[in-house]
Every structure is written in C-alpha cells, then in structure tokens.
XYZ file of C-alpha atoms in Angstrom:
672
model
C -36.084 24.473 93.538
C -39.849 23.802 93.740
C -42.058 22.031 91.184
C -45.741 21.820 91.049
C -45.862 18.998 93.501
C -42.752 19.765 95.235
C -39.177 20.618 94.786
C -37.106 19.263 91.796
C -34.844 16.442 92.686
C -31.325 16.195 91.361
C -32.594 13.409 89.098
C -35.106 15.713 87.461
C -32.460 18.259 86.794
C -30.241 15.694 85.042
C -33.095 14.578 82.874
C -33.898 18.212 81.883
C -30.300 18.872 81.247
C -29.885 15.715 79.199
C -33.153 16.472 77.143
C -31.863 19.898 76.426
C -28.525 18.566 75.252
C -30.372 16.068 73.069
C -32.672 18.785 71.616
C -29.658 20.986 71.062
C -27.723 18.190 69.325
C -30.732 17.397 67.041
C -30.846 21.040 66.267
C -27.124 20.996 65.438
C -27.761 18.048 63.155
C -30.533 19.789 61.455
C -28.372 22.939 60.911
C -25.567 20.824 59.522
C -27.880 18.934 57.247
C -29.398 22.218 56.086
C -25.797 23.516 55.386
C -24.973 20.415 53.513
C -28.154 20.624 51.250
C -28.353 24.445 50.860
C -24.580 25.128 50.479
C -22.381 22.131 49.950
C -24.759 20.063 47.711
C -26.723 23.059 46.235
C -25.757 22.263 42.669
C -26.859 18.662 42.881
C -30.285 19.432 44.409
C -30.838 22.438 42.338
C -30.174 20.286 39.173
C -32.494 17.678 40.443
C -35.149 20.003 41.319
C -34.908 21.783 38.006
C -35.020 18.546 36.125
C -38.452 18.129 37.470
C -39.751 20.989 35.355
C -37.118 22.057 32.964
C -34.573 20.433 30.530
C -31.534 21.887 28.891
C -30.761 20.993 25.359
C -27.796 21.682 23.042
C -28.478 24.549 20.450
C -26.563 23.436 17.407
C -24.184 25.608 15.428
C -24.014 25.857 11.606
C -20.906 24.058 10.219
C -18.836 26.112 7.900
C -19.405 25.773 4.282
C -17.182 25.386 1.183
C -17.410 28.049 -1.463
C -16.732 27.991 -5.252
C -14.032 30.336 -6.721
C -16.499 32.616 -8.562
C -13.959 35.221 -9.036
C -12.085 33.397 -11.725
C -13.884 35.391 -14.368
C -12.192 38.601 -13.722
C -14.354 40.811 -15.818
C -17.589 39.164 -14.898
C -17.438 37.741 -11.304
C -20.280 35.746 -10.078
C -22.074 35.556 -6.731
C -20.801 33.208 -3.975
C -21.766 29.751 -4.785
C -21.645 27.086 -2.132
C -20.617 23.410 -2.881
C -22.423 22.373 0.385
C -25.216 23.994 2.486
C -26.473 23.409 6.044
C -30.205 22.768 5.983
C -32.252 22.995 9.189
C -33.607 19.598 10.414
C -35.230 18.444 13.457
C -34.920 15.522 15.980
C -37.878 14.235 17.942
C -37.486 13.391 21.585
C -39.868 11.997 24.201
C -40.008 12.477 27.981
C -41.379 9.060 29.026
C -41.696 10.001 32.670
C -44.091 12.740 31.826
C -46.441 10.617 30.014
C -49.007 8.624 31.990
C -48.961 4.834 31.442
C -52.439 4.532 30.089
C -51.463 6.838 27.098
C -48.229 5.388 26.134
C -49.439 2.701 23.895
C -51.624 5.127 21.965
C -48.987 7.807 21.560
C -46.466 5.286 20.403
C -48.975 4.030 17.826
C -49.551 7.655 16.518
C -45.941 8.377 16.194
C -45.245 5.189 14.431
C -47.968 6.116 11.824
C -46.795 9.779 11.473
C -43.127 8.732 11.070
C -43.601 5.838 8.562
C -41.113 3.664 10.429
C -39.552 0.239 9.590
C -40.288 -2.757 11.767
C -37.243 -2.340 13.934
C -37.577 1.361 14.325
C -41.203 0.669 15.420
C -39.914 -1.622 18.110
C -37.417 0.942 19.403
C -40.246 3.595 19.572
C -42.443 1.336 21.786
C -39.489 0.300 23.965
C -38.190 3.887 24.502
C -41.635 5.269 25.405
C -41.945 2.764 28.229
C -38.401 3.396 29.649
C -37.679 5.122 32.862
C -36.203 8.156 31.432
C -36.539 11.976 31.003
C -35.325 12.087 27.450
C -35.400 9.434 24.590
C -34.689 10.195 20.989
C -37.687 8.967 18.720
C -36.583 10.142 15.208
C -33.816 11.980 13.535
C -33.380 14.511 10.642
C -37.222 15.411 10.306
C -37.944 18.266 7.932
C -40.147 21.270 8.865
C -43.292 19.887 7.251
C -43.071 16.629 9.162
C -42.333 18.681 12.438
C -45.429 20.751 11.953
C -47.611 17.726 11.186
C -46.570 16.176 14.585
C -47.112 19.310 16.279
C -50.661 19.735 14.852
C -51.567 16.264 16.142
C -49.914 16.540 19.516
C -51.011 20.015 20.791
C -54.766 19.155 20.965
C -53.973 15.621 21.923
C -51.951 16.408 24.967
C -54.163 19.421 25.939
C -57.222 17.192 26.078
C -55.612 14.614 28.204
C -53.689 17.123 30.357
C -50.273 15.735 29.405
C -47.354 18.335 29.521
C -46.833 19.743 26.044
C -43.106 19.152 26.335
C -43.548 15.374 26.832
C -42.739 15.430 23.243
C -40.149 17.977 21.975
C -37.896 18.762 19.129
C -34.329 19.806 18.884
C -32.886 21.726 15.945
C -29.930 20.474 13.907
C -28.314 20.989 10.577
C -27.641 18.489 7.890
C -25.232 18.780 5.080
C -26.886 18.946 1.578
C -25.238 19.347 -1.785
C -26.704 21.640 -4.460
C -24.523 19.977 -7.227
C -24.966 16.445 -6.220
C -21.701 14.338 -6.379
C -19.730 17.280 -7.882
C -16.164 17.386 -6.160
C -17.347 14.498 -3.946
C -14.028 12.859 -3.328
C -12.530 16.357 -2.441
C -15.161 17.531 -0.193
C -16.362 14.308 1.548
C -19.166 14.618 4.138
C -19.949 14.072 7.916
C -21.606 11.110 9.345
C -25.108 11.486 10.598
C -24.269 9.865 13.956
C -22.013 12.251 16.026
C -19.287 11.601 18.527
C -20.970 10.396 21.718
C -18.607 12.239 24.053
C -18.371 15.675 22.224
C -21.458 15.542 20.097
C -19.369 16.977 17.327
C -19.798 15.818 13.713
C -17.478 13.066 12.381
C -15.966 13.646 9.119
C -15.546 10.851 6.535
C -12.370 12.300 5.037
C -11.479 14.941 2.530
C -11.552 18.616 3.272
C -14.249 18.031 5.891
C -11.412 16.096 7.793
C -8.504 18.383 7.030
C -10.509 21.594 8.065
C -12.459 20.062 10.848
C -10.905 22.445 13.335
C -12.220 25.472 11.407
C -15.374 24.210 10.156
C -16.836 23.068 13.536
C -18.382 25.870 15.654
C -19.326 25.984 19.291
C -22.665 24.683 20.702
C -25.212 26.936 22.361
C -27.706 25.947 25.003
C -31.537 26.126 25.350
C -33.654 25.762 28.423
C -37.121 23.822 27.807
C -39.743 24.066 30.514
C -42.110 21.254 31.067
C -45.655 22.354 31.508
C -49.017 22.061 30.238
C -48.896 25.338 28.348
C -45.500 25.416 26.809
C -45.395 24.125 23.092
C -42.914 21.571 22.052
C -39.830 23.553 21.123
C -40.223 26.986 22.990
C -37.412 27.614 25.283
C -34.946 30.233 26.396
C -31.681 30.488 24.686
C -29.213 30.724 27.531
C -26.011 30.459 25.595
C -25.568 31.470 21.827
C -24.071 28.959 19.424
C -21.026 30.014 17.421
C -21.090 28.989 13.802
C -18.039 27.461 12.066
C -15.728 29.238 9.724
C -16.108 29.042 5.831
C -13.632 27.584 3.428
C -13.237 29.395 0.052
C -11.877 27.036 -2.537
C -9.751 27.734 -5.590
C -11.989 25.241 -7.501
C -14.576 26.775 -9.877
C -18.041 25.026 -9.896
C -18.545 25.444 -13.730
C -15.048 24.225 -14.630
C -15.424 21.301 -12.320
C -18.556 20.407 -13.953
C -16.923 20.594 -17.322
C -14.166 18.412 -16.076
C -16.314 15.781 -14.532
C -18.689 15.432 -17.591
C -15.894 15.172 -20.122
C -13.872 12.836 -17.798
C -16.863 10.473 -17.521
C -17.366 10.592 -21.336
C -13.609 9.708 -21.837
C -13.639 6.816 -19.413
C -16.604 5.272 -20.948
C -15.170 5.792 -24.444
C -11.965 3.977 -23.429
C -14.023 1.299 -21.644
C -11.736 1.986 -18.648
C -11.946 1.338 -14.925
C -11.872 4.950 -14.136
C -9.946 8.043 -14.425
C -9.073 11.522 -12.903
C -8.114 14.991 -14.162
C -6.636 18.134 -12.331
C -6.552 21.588 -13.882
C -4.351 24.182 -12.243
C -3.239 27.654 -12.694
C 0.546 27.397 -13.578
C 1.449 30.662 -12.082
C -0.407 30.568 -8.731
C -0.748 26.744 -8.092
C -4.466 27.242 -7.570
C -6.391 24.007 -8.452
C -9.355 25.046 -10.697
C -10.832 21.584 -10.976
C -10.057 18.182 -9.538
C -12.364 15.409 -10.997
C -12.583 11.706 -10.531
C -14.634 9.057 -12.096
C -16.619 6.999 -10.837
C -17.996 9.615 -8.756
C -18.662 9.748 -4.918
C -22.204 10.361 -4.179
C -22.065 12.061 -0.780
C -25.784 11.588 0.129
C -25.175 7.871 -0.042
C -21.907 7.779 1.817
C -22.867 4.758 4.029
C -23.116 2.558 0.801
C -19.563 3.477 -0.198
C -17.936 2.783 3.178
C -19.801 -0.490 3.666
C -18.699 -1.947 0.329
C -14.948 -2.374 -0.221
C -15.348 -2.124 -4.134
C -17.104 1.229 -3.666
C -14.864 2.491 -0.912
C -12.123 2.863 -3.486
C -14.006 5.661 -5.148
C -13.963 7.756 -1.949
C -10.177 8.368 -2.346
C -8.632 11.293 -4.171
C -6.390 8.987 -6.417
C -4.539 11.842 -7.914
C -3.168 12.659 -4.544
C -3.144 9.280 -2.681
C -1.920 6.916 -5.489
C 1.575 6.929 -7.077
C 2.367 5.317 -10.389
C 4.962 5.197 -13.086
C 4.189 8.185 -15.434
C 5.913 6.629 -18.552
C 6.659 8.915 -21.479
C 4.951 11.819 -19.843
C 8.218 12.116 -17.694
C 10.430 12.654 -20.734
C 10.185 16.594 -20.705
C 11.366 16.472 -17.127
C 14.499 14.500 -18.169
C 15.112 16.948 -21.095
C 14.746 19.876 -18.536
C 17.633 18.216 -16.602
C 19.609 17.932 -19.698
C 19.185 21.652 -20.478
C 20.036 22.492 -16.923
C 23.372 20.397 -17.373
C 24.000 22.518 -20.579
C 23.585 25.844 -18.524
C 25.910 24.597 -15.645
C 28.544 23.673 -18.249
C 28.422 26.965 -20.025
C 28.839 28.783 -16.740
C 31.952 26.821 -16.121
C 33.201 27.656 -19.747
C 32.719 24.123 -20.889
C 31.127 22.777 -23.970
C 27.261 21.971 -23.597
C 26.234 18.295 -23.838
C 24.107 18.870 -26.945
C 22.151 21.465 -28.784
C 18.279 21.230 -29.757
C 19.130 21.258 -33.404
C 21.719 18.713 -33.140
C 21.326 15.466 -35.405
C 21.662 12.490 -33.117
C 21.869 8.852 -34.270
C 19.076 6.953 -32.679
C 20.301 3.449 -33.945
C 17.221 2.914 -36.211
C 15.040 2.584 -33.144
C 17.088 0.227 -31.035
C 19.913 0.572 -28.432
C 21.424 -1.895 -26.038
C 24.542 -2.453 -23.932
C 25.452 -4.492 -20.811
C 23.209 -2.317 -18.644
C 20.033 -1.823 -20.554
C 18.157 -2.295 -23.877
C 15.625 0.148 -25.210
C 13.532 0.449 -28.398
C 11.155 2.796 -29.981
C 7.563 2.118 -31.095
C 8.564 3.110 -34.528
C 12.176 3.051 -35.719
C 14.086 6.416 -36.347
C 17.654 6.710 -37.596
C 18.143 10.339 -36.668
C 16.345 12.692 -34.348
C 16.952 16.164 -32.856
C 15.439 17.499 -29.521
C 12.156 18.518 -31.153
C 11.664 15.318 -32.998
C 12.678 13.315 -29.810
C 9.745 14.945 -27.963
C 7.331 14.669 -30.927
C 8.080 11.073 -31.503
C 8.419 10.248 -27.854
C 11.820 8.319 -28.640
C 13.122 6.188 -26.038
C 16.354 5.901 -27.680
C 16.936 9.580 -28.186
C 16.362 10.030 -24.311
C 18.881 7.312 -23.617
C 21.556 9.077 -25.814
C 21.101 12.331 -23.899
C 21.159 10.430 -20.608
C 24.556 8.730 -21.411
C 26.097 12.222 -22.096
C 24.754 13.479 -18.743
C 26.064 10.674 -16.727
C 29.394 10.803 -18.479
C 29.939 14.575 -17.950
C 27.825 15.336 -14.691
C 27.649 11.940 -12.853
C 24.831 10.072 -11.444
C 24.665 12.015 -8.157
C 24.135 15.285 -9.948
C 21.454 13.589 -12.292
C 19.383 12.383 -9.387
C 19.853 15.516 -7.323
C 18.712 17.702 -10.078
C 15.378 15.803 -10.532
C 14.710 16.515 -6.836
C 15.842 20.180 -6.847
C 13.957 21.194 -10.003
C 10.669 19.289 -9.552
C 10.543 18.152 -5.802
C 10.221 14.580 -6.763
C 10.089 12.212 -3.820
C 8.379 14.960 -1.735
C 4.831 15.731 -0.995
C 3.362 18.747 -2.541
C 1.618 19.568 0.796
C -1.968 20.003 -0.964
C -4.483 20.476 1.679
C -5.959 16.994 1.334
C -5.235 14.020 3.593
C -3.420 10.875 2.483
C -0.999 12.434 -0.031
C 1.699 9.923 -1.298
C 5.302 11.275 -1.491
C 6.094 8.997 -4.473
C 9.533 7.452 -4.926
C 12.685 8.878 -6.440
C 15.267 6.124 -6.342
C 18.094 6.980 -4.046
C 21.778 6.038 -4.728
C 23.004 3.481 -2.287
C 19.600 2.858 -0.648
C 18.087 -0.498 -0.463
C 14.526 -1.750 -1.057
C 12.963 -3.938 1.539
C 13.899 -7.007 -0.412
C 17.536 -6.002 -0.202
C 18.058 -4.844 -3.765
C 19.485 -1.488 -4.363
C 17.108 1.343 -5.424
C 19.600 2.651 -7.883
C 21.349 0.446 -10.459
C 23.398 1.024 -13.550
C 20.199 1.054 -15.699
C 18.216 3.339 -13.443
C 19.318 6.638 -15.121
C 17.835 5.235 -18.463
C 14.617 3.811 -17.013
C 14.115 6.979 -15.091
C 14.555 9.085 -18.275
C 11.506 7.381 -19.800
C 9.346 7.457 -16.653
C 9.882 3.961 -15.282
C 11.528 2.946 -11.903
C 10.106 6.221 -10.538
C 6.694 6.776 -8.667
C 4.910 10.085 -8.720
C 1.370 11.120 -7.708
C -0.628 12.983 -10.415
C -0.241 16.306 -8.646
C 3.494 16.066 -8.400
C 3.747 15.493 -12.251
C 1.272 18.383 -12.905
C 3.397 20.663 -10.760
C 6.476 19.789 -12.756
C 4.738 20.804 -15.956
C 3.430 23.991 -14.307
C 7.042 24.941 -13.582
C 8.049 24.488 -17.251
C 4.701 26.195 -18.546
C 5.152 29.356 -16.322
C 8.693 29.956 -17.486
C 10.612 28.156 -14.752
C 9.202 29.447 -11.398
C 8.360 27.285 -8.440
C 4.773 26.888 -7.729
C 2.959 25.380 -4.698
C -0.307 23.682 -5.389
C -3.358 24.649 -3.165
C -6.943 24.071 -3.268
C -7.690 26.911 -0.671
C -8.089 30.605 -1.166
C -8.921 31.536 2.335
C -10.624 30.268 5.560
C -12.610 33.049 7.311
C -15.594 33.716 9.630
C -18.050 36.588 9.597
C -18.422 37.980 13.050
C -21.522 39.390 14.614
C -20.356 42.965 14.128
C -20.068 42.352 10.353
C -16.422 42.217 10.109
C -14.497 39.181 8.771
C -12.016 37.174 10.892
C -9.502 35.447 8.474
C -7.560 32.358 9.722
C -5.825 31.449 6.449
C -5.306 33.546 3.536
C -3.629 32.368 0.260
C -4.803 35.279 -1.805
C -1.727 37.282 -0.878
C 1.606 35.932 -1.676
C 3.922 35.791 1.267
C 7.133 35.325 -0.565
C 8.255 35.690 -4.270
C 8.490 32.388 -6.140
C 12.040 30.890 -6.644
C 13.386 30.347 -10.098
C 14.144 26.626 -10.869
C 14.456 26.670 -14.556
C 15.680 29.452 -17.016
C 13.290 30.892 -19.348
C 15.349 29.898 -22.316
C 15.138 26.175 -21.241
C 11.444 26.368 -20.654
C 10.986 27.984 -24.150
C 12.756 25.072 -25.833
C 10.707 22.525 -23.890
C 7.436 24.222 -24.756
C 8.496 24.530 -28.389
C 9.059 20.751 -28.410
C 5.734 19.943 -26.760
C 3.852 22.158 -29.241
C 4.759 19.453 -31.903
C 3.264 16.712 -29.853
C -0.422 17.596 -30.565
C 0.161 18.452 -34.364
C 0.717 16.452 -37.477
C 3.522 13.973 -36.718
C 2.968 13.979 -33.030
C 1.880 11.175 -30.714
C -1.060 13.037 -29.425
C -2.904 14.858 -32.342
C -6.236 14.100 -30.461
C -5.170 16.683 -27.819
C -5.163 19.505 -30.284
C -7.587 22.349 -28.992
C -8.966 23.725 -32.221
C -8.614 27.500 -32.351
C -6.111 27.639 -29.532
C -2.351 26.879 -29.115
C -1.319 24.070 -26.707
C 1.584 21.905 -25.681
C 1.831 18.671 -23.878
C 3.090 15.138 -23.717
C 1.411 11.715 -23.266
C 2.545 8.618 -21.453
C 1.628 4.949 -21.042
C 2.830 2.610 -18.418
C 2.083 -0.903 -17.505
C 0.528 -1.234 -14.108
C 2.316 -3.325 -11.401
C 0.059 -6.184 -10.306
C 1.370 -8.407 -7.460
C 4.898 -7.185 -7.933
C 4.883 -7.765 -11.842
C 4.370 -5.544 -14.686
C 1.030 -6.338 -16.470
C 0.677 -6.680 -20.194
C -3.175 -6.171 -19.927
C -3.650 -3.315 -17.394
C -2.246 0.096 -18.251
C -2.459 3.567 -16.850
C -2.448 6.327 -19.537
C -1.647 10.101 -19.037
C -1.665 13.233 -21.032
C -0.304 16.408 -19.442
C -0.614 19.806 -21.351
C -1.272 23.511 -21.092
C -3.116 26.151 -23.235
C -2.628 28.781 -24.596
C 0.961 27.708 -25.091
C 2.479 31.206 -24.986
C 0.913 32.331 -21.744
C -1.033 29.321 -20.251
C -4.442 30.011 -18.554
C -4.098 26.402 -17.179
C -1.963 23.299 -16.973
C -3.937 19.958 -16.992
C -3.305 16.441 -16.529
C -5.709 13.574 -17.530
C -5.073 10.002 -16.261
C -7.186 6.967 -17.650
C -7.022 3.982 -15.345
C -7.043 0.643 -17.192
C -8.348 1.545 -20.534
C -9.555 -1.415 -22.688
C -6.544 -2.967 -24.715
C -7.531 -3.048 -28.432
C -6.441 -1.534 -31.704
C -8.393 1.297 -33.304
C -8.036 1.608 -37.138
C -6.633 4.898 -38.104
C -5.671 5.833 -34.421
C -3.577 2.911 -33.115
C -3.576 1.289 -29.657
C -6.617 2.227 -27.655
C -4.722 2.358 -24.293
C -2.131 4.827 -25.247
C -2.275 8.207 -23.622
C -2.288 10.007 -26.944
C -5.404 8.074 -27.864
C -7.565 7.821 -24.746
C -6.381 10.675 -22.359
C -5.523 13.473 -24.779
C -9.143 13.775 -26.271
C -10.461 14.468 -22.651
C -7.715 17.224 -22.347
C -8.904 18.623 -25.541
C -12.611 18.888 -24.534
C -12.138 20.077 -21.051
C -9.635 22.746 -22.302
C -11.790 24.096 -25.191
C -14.884 24.396 -22.907
C -12.957 25.862 -20.142
C -11.211 28.599 -22.386
C -14.680 29.282 -23.835
C -16.341 29.607 -20.428
C -13.453 32.000 -19.201
C -13.967 34.101 -22.462
C -10.315 33.564 -23.588
C -10.138 34.564 -27.273
C -8.708 31.986 -29.554
C -4.957 32.545 -30.234
C -4.903 30.271 -33.213
C -7.966 31.431 -35.080
C -7.053 29.776 -38.355
C -6.072 26.453 -36.761
C -9.060 24.283 -37.428
C -9.516 20.847 -39.149
C -10.042 20.103 -42.710
C -13.648 21.291 -43.873
C -13.943 23.873 -41.281
C -14.456 27.369 -43.027
C -12.246 29.000 -40.425
C -9.217 26.966 -41.475
C -6.354 28.605 -43.163
C -3.173 26.367 -43.252
C -1.021 29.233 -44.361
C -2.121 31.289 -41.294
C -2.507 28.687 -38.707
C -0.083 28.711 -35.713
C 2.778 26.267 -36.046
C 2.058 25.283 -39.547
C 5.353 26.455 -41.081
C 7.320 24.840 -38.081
C 5.506 21.564 -38.438
C 6.166 21.336 -42.215
C 9.773 22.339 -41.741
C 10.332 19.753 -39.083
C 8.675 17.093 -41.134
C 10.755 17.666 -44.167
C 13.813 17.551 -42.038
C 12.711 14.395 -40.499
C 12.162 12.782 -43.834
C 15.547 13.955 -45.081
C 17.380 12.381 -42.090
C 15.323 9.106 -42.068
C 14.458 8.620 -45.702
C 10.814 8.494 -45.037
C-alpha cells in the first residue's frame, strides 16, 4: 500500500484501524445517549423543557351543595333553595424565576399595597418573590374585583419592562358561602380553607360535609398556562375538564328551620339557660323538618370555634351526640309497654294488668319498700291512666310497673322497651358521632363493677332515670306513638344526585321512595289511649299548659332531670324537655325541645322555672304555631283560644268536655 510519501507501514494501518474503532465507539455512545434522552428519558426532558415556557395548574371542581326541602308545601312548592353556595374566588401566584432581579422589590411593594396585607404576610411576599422557584402562592381567596385591579396594574407594567405576562397568574377556586348565615350550622358544618397537601381536596370540619364527603367532592381538571410576553395572566388551554360533585337534597325546610332557631333562641334567653336544641320530624316518614341548636355555629368563623374549647362545644349536634336522662318525658314509653303487656295477656286468654279507667291508689303521693322510694310533686290519693299522665305521677307509674314485673317478669319488661322503641341502639341518622344511649342490661356490670340492672331499676326506668337516650331516640319513640304504632327511621336526606352533561340526573341515594313497608310495633288502640292521655297534659290541670297551641289540638309530655356532674346528680343544673305533636288526630309533625341548664328560680303563677312544662313547652308552642301557619294547615280547634279572645267558645272547644269530666272525677276521688 502506498501513501503520498511512500507505502503505509503496518503501524500506520494499526493507527488507522484504532482511530476508526474509537470514532465508531464514540458514535455508538452518541447513539446510545440519543436513545436514552429521546426514548428512555423522553418524559423527563419533555417535562423539563415544557416547564421553561408552560405550567399546568389544577382546574377546580364545584363541590356539591345542600338544598332545602322546598316541596314540603304540597300545594305551593317553592324553587330550589340552597343552604350553601360555591362562589368563584382566585388565588394569586408568582413565577419568581421569570422576574428579573432588578424588578422584584418594586413588584413586591406593589403587591403588598394592592393586597392590603398584614406584617407577617408582607414578609412572606417579599421572601417568596426572591425564591428560586417557578410557582409561589402570593394570596388566597381574592374576589373578581381585586383580580381585575391587579391585572390592570400588571398588564402595562410587565409589558413596558418586557416581563412575561404569566410571571403573575391566577388560579380559580370555589369558596363555601352561606346565604342564611349560621342557619343549620351544626348540621352542615363547612370545609377548611387549607386543603389536604397530598390530595389537594377540601377538608371537612364535621357534620354533613364530612358524612357525604365522598359524594360532595368532584374531580379536578387541568389547565395549561403558557409563559410569554403576550399571554395574559390566566389564559390557558383546558386539557382536562373538571367534574363537579353531587348535590345533597335535605329533608330540612329553610323556613321551618329559621322559625325553630328564632324561637329556640328566645326560649333559651327567657329561661336564662346555657343552651338548647329542638328537632321537628314527620312522624310518618321520619324526615327531619328542622334541627335547631342554640348558641349557633357561625360557619364563616369556624376557626374561632375550633381554636377555643368553650366555643367548640357549639359545633356538635348535641341532640345526636349527647345522651341524657329524659325524666318524666319517658313515662308514655313505660305506659306503652304496660298496654303491650295487656294485649299479650289477652292473646293468652288471661286477665289484663289494668284498665285505663281503673281507680288506682297512689298512696297520697308517696310509696316506698325495701327496693325503692318515690313521691309525687303534689300528693294524689287515687289516679287513673289519664290522670297519671296529666299529673305526671311517679307513684302511679310505680304501681303499674309492679304489676308488669309480677306478671310478665323483668326480662320481658326490659326486652319490650328495646323492641318497641329501639332504645340502646343508634337511629343511624346521617350525621357523625351519634350516641347509642344506654338501656340497662340484666346481669351486665358497669366499669365500676356494679350491676346495671338492680331491683330498683324497673321503677327508676319507668320515670326516665337510669336510662340514657339521645334526643332523636326519644323523638322517634314519640313518632311511633303519634303515627299509630308504625316503626319509623329518622333521616335528614331526601336524595343525593348529580346532573350529568347530557341533562340527565344520576341518583346515588334516594329516600323519596320507600323500599319496604313499615313494621307495626304498637297497636292503634294502644296509641289512641296514649294520645288521649297526652292531650290532657297541655290543658287545664296538666303539667304543660304553656305548650297549648291555640287553635290547634296537640298532645305531649314534659320532663325534667338533674344533670350528672362528676358522677353525681346536681341540684342546681337541670335538663328540661317537652315532646309533643300536632294536630293530635293526624300530626303534621312530632317535635322535641330541650333546654340545657335553665335558671333555677320560682315564677309566681307558673312554678319552678326549670321544669320542662315551664321553659321547654312554650318553645314547642311557638315553633308549632308558626310552622302550621306556614304550611297552611287549617286550625282543627277553631274555638280553643284563651280568655278574652273573640274566637273562644268553651262549649265548642276541643277537649273541653273531657277536661271538665276528668277534673270532676279527680276531685271526687281526691277530695280536692
């Protein structure tokens, strides 16, 4: 082989071959690197490249809302009325790496001025704008007016200085707002302003927001924002549509709820009490029409409530979470058990325990034996079933219980409470934290080693002591009596549904259609006797005359019990109750009112201020009257008005003859 100056030597050939191999090796490395960058690491470098001129932000969804039960007025249904609305808001972000250092101080100063920030917030803005970052949050929850104000300043400012428009940009979000203020606050609750840092989903504070989080939350979308001199702050391409959450349609009506909250607040103030709550329910469907609690829970100030232990108490739905001894309001339940015993004995061809007209000795208001001692507030020598309810006699109840135990046994007695009224079991209302209460069990021991059920338990149980119920459980028991003996399941939800893009509705939960017929728990005859007895309670001679809804018929029962403080019964702190229904013959509602720790004093002409018939029954009366008027229910006792009212006619008023007759019989038996 010849070169320019002579033939190639073998060493030359070796060098050429080595150089060729080296060049080929470099080429192979280049190909491998090219493959690694273009194929294996394509996503990484594409993302890094894109980040130089574009940014993907989350497109928010609208959280589902809660709607009022506006169909309750059958003849005049109202338009959909939301308890909560999602209002569009904006978060302001800065891209520090896109802003030249010489302008950062000036931009920070402008933003601080426009946003009216506090001292700590000012420091954060200055620190963030100098960070090495592509995205820092400057301000949250700005309204549209503030957004436009910032844009009007930034657009000419950035254009003149050749700063990319998207060095400042906004992301859209939605904030919960409440058209009715604190109305239904404890039931609804709210969501925190700060979101879960991992999922970016809203964090509920409790209530229905927590119970229905799965349905209320939607799915985020995505928007691509380009960084350039021309693009305005929030212009971008929607690359993935957000999906809004489902709506929750409540059984609660906003007008009835407003009535209940207003009258409850008045009642608590009048009683100079710590607080109170009230629930109104349809006795036939179990639908909760109102659930009020005072003091209220202002959702717009939720931080204050959860940062202060004393205020945090007002965020609970106490009618569901707190169990208490109901006192005399429990007596109709015991009498229902007694009437059930009569029916069971009759089926066996045996003599009943008692009759409602039977004259029973009540030992002049006192009774005692080796197991228990009871007395009445006012002494009575003889009472019958109706007088026993009207006068709320402890002694009468004990006489009936003695007969039940002797004939049916304690096991039957306890079991019947559970079977008829579901005591000791949750109602499964769609709210978190429900208490199951306590129905004492035979043979079971408390944590301190004492038996739950003793020889005196049947008697204390009969008058609403040694048993714990949450308010909704007691209301459910009265609903069973008021509706004629059929089981009922309390619910605060009509349905949960979402409107799809094609205009069709996707339903997830539907309580508007009954899935199974209700079960009969009490006979109609027993319920009729109980309702008859409870009609005497709000009339002359009854313990709750202040609960009389003028122009309408009603029935009910009051109760007063000492609160348990540090394991002991308090003689200064009481919890007072009134449970009732109206109209009595076919109730539109059954309602319970509880006043927590009313002032202990004597009111001339009325009696003790803390009794349920004194402080709770007037609230029942006012809520009931205004609700029936709102619903357009015609008065079923058009002559039952107080003295001095031109509509009054004692001869025509409902229950006038019955009250007079029972009063005369009582005087005859008791010499009064």
